Every structure is written in structure tokens, then in C-alpha cells.
């Protein structure tokens, strides 16, 4: 309710969550003042005047109050709450918290030419990266033999899913040595990097909590448990049509770039504790299925390094967006490759079918090799 010229009037939620700006409040106050010429002189509220200054101070305070009221009003509803207001709402009403971000970890392959090395690389001294600026640091000491290779564990320098790159993306040595090179396999990740949970994802988990309230477990209940058990899980597929016989349910999980056995164990323990007593539930990671292919690009006059970096980043985003058991179309690869400025043609190799269909428990991994050709 608010006081108007006709007494107390109802105030809609839309009015509460739409605060006025400082300038709007000033305009409204000046209009009210100008309607009282017998009280205020017409020149007394011009910019720089004492009354105008007082109006501006009051307007700033009023606008700040309305912003606070709007945040309080929006923070009381799941659809409109955001940021810390959403954190407070889901903690008090749904008993969940926002999932934190995490660092990508994995292994890269270090190779040394026969006439170079051997090289002893202490933990923290070897830094590798991608063409688009992502960097990873070694987490254990390794020795790269002359003419040989070794797997080196690395961790991303920052948290986030953007570091979950496809195979053949990590090719730069920021701590170079003669004859030493680096690359990564399609399944190089051991722990996927994760972003801090977005407001949209947090709202989805909060809504799924309602599915847990029943006496039995619905597909949404299993989905809610899997997403809440570990922040590395961002995809869940529920196989609930008796995949292994009557009373069986399979929960297939996947993360951006892969899921480790430790994550599967945590999710399994979380779900087994909550499942109905009569349900036979299995929790397991989706089976990675790698699409290895060449991609010819024609980008005359463009910066080759920039083009490669942007195409690889687009393919990484395409991989992350692929769902468990989904379908990747050849046209999607072409579209991702054509997005960078300067690319006039993109041709995936014959190994890429028109539709690359995954089995119900498979997840997509991409292992592209980019080739920039000279002619159209």
C-alpha cells in the first residue's frame, strides 16, 4: 500500500521492483515545486541554487531507498532473486547453496626430439597453454627422456569450464626448451574445471527440490541429487524405463570435459543414501566417444594464429554444449569454424558424418586437427 491523493492505494509487485533513477526523482520533485509558485520562487531551484542542491541530495537518498526496496522485493521470489539475494533465498527456503568454481586438472604429453634432452621439469616450473591464451602449470616433477615422451600432470591457472579444452588444443610451451613439444589427448582431463553456478542453474536446482518431497523418487529427484552432489556434474541423464530389469534406474552423469572416478563415487554415495529402499540404482559416468577429424580452413589474409585460436575455442564450446546421448551435426562444426572474422570456407574431413549420433550413455569429445589451406 502507498499513500496517494485518494488515500491508501494498493501497490503491485511490479511497482516495487521498478525503482526510479535519481534523475526521475529530481524531475518529479521539481514538478511538484513548480506547482507551488506561491511558496517557491521560479528561480530558486535552478542548478547551483541552494534549494536545487537540497533536492538533488534528497533525490539520491530516495533513489537509493527505492533500489534497496526493489532488491528486497525481488529477493523474495525464486524467479526474480539474483546474486546474493538468490543465495539467501535458496539457503533459507530450499536448503541448498551455490556450487563453487573449480580448477581443471589433467595430463599433457611432453615429447623430446632424439638429439635434445633429457629434461628434468620440476613441479610448478613447466607452463603450457593454448593459442587463445589459456595457461596450465605442472603439478608434479617429470623427466622427459631424449627421443621419448612422458605424461605430465597440469592444473589450470584459473578456475572455470573454459579450461576444459578438446584434444590437440594445448600446444604452446611458455617455458620452452630445445626439441621439447607438448600436446593433449582428447581424454586428457582428470578433473574438469567448473564455473561458479549461475543464477539460472541455481534456480533449476531449487525447483528440482520439490521432486524430492514425494515418498518415491521421480526422475527429477534423481536429477536434483546428482546436480547437488558435486559441482563437477553439469549434465544428468536418467534411464528410468527398467534399463536392467524391473525396479532399476541408471543415473548417467557428465561434466564439462569429463568426470573422474572420485566424482562418480561422491554422486553415487549421495544418491544411494536417498534412494527408495526398493530401487536398484546405478550411478556411472557417461562413456566418452571421441570424434577425431581434420578441419580445413580457408582464411586469406587473416591472422592464422587468431583464426586457429578462435576456431578451437568455438569447438570447445560446441563440445561442452553437447548433451549425453545427443547428436552432433556436421553443419554445427562448419558453423563454429566459420564464426571467426576472415574465415571464408570450412570443410570437415570425410570422417565427420552428416549426423554423429551418440548412444544413450555416451558423451562427446572432439579431437580436431586444423589445416589452413592456401587456396579456395
PDB file of C-alpha atoms in Angstrom, residues 23 111 113 170 175-176 185 198 204 215 248 252 291 328 342 344 347 357:
ATOM      1  CA  UNK A  23      17.074  11.974 -12.356  1.00  0.00           C
ATOM      2  CA  UNK A 111      57.808 -35.076 -26.252  1.00  0.00           C
ATOM      3  CA  UNK A 113      63.489 -34.952 -30.045  1.00  0.00           C
ATOM      4  CA  UNK A 170      47.375 -27.418 -25.629  1.00  0.00           C
ATOM      5  CA  UNK A 175      58.773 -22.338 -20.696  1.00  0.00           C
ATOM      6  CA  UNK A 176      60.397 -23.622 -23.917  1.00  0.00           C
ATOM      7  CA  UNK A 185      44.784 -36.112 -25.864  1.00  0.00           C
ATOM      8  CA  UNK A 198      24.935 -19.405 -12.445  1.00  0.00           C
ATOM      9  CA  UNK A 204      16.794 -25.006 -11.660  1.00  0.00           C
ATOM     10  CA  UNK A 215       7.501 -40.848  -0.996  1.00  0.00           C
ATOM     11  CA  UNK A 248      16.172 -50.478 -11.872  1.00  0.00           C
ATOM     12  CA  UNK A 252      24.358 -41.200 -16.098  1.00  0.00           C
ATOM     13  CA  UNK A 291      35.341 -37.710 -32.836  1.00  0.00           C
ATOM     14  CA  UNK A 328      26.271 -33.547 -33.351  1.00  0.00           C
ATOM     15  CA  UNK A 342      38.184 -13.750 -42.104  1.00  0.00           C
ATOM     16  CA  UNK A 344      35.584 -17.842 -45.884  1.00  0.00           C
ATOM     17  CA  UNK A 347      35.489 -28.220 -44.677  1.00  0.00           C
ATOM     18  CA  UNK A 357      24.771 -39.784 -33.080  1.00  0.00           C
TER      19      UNK A 357
END
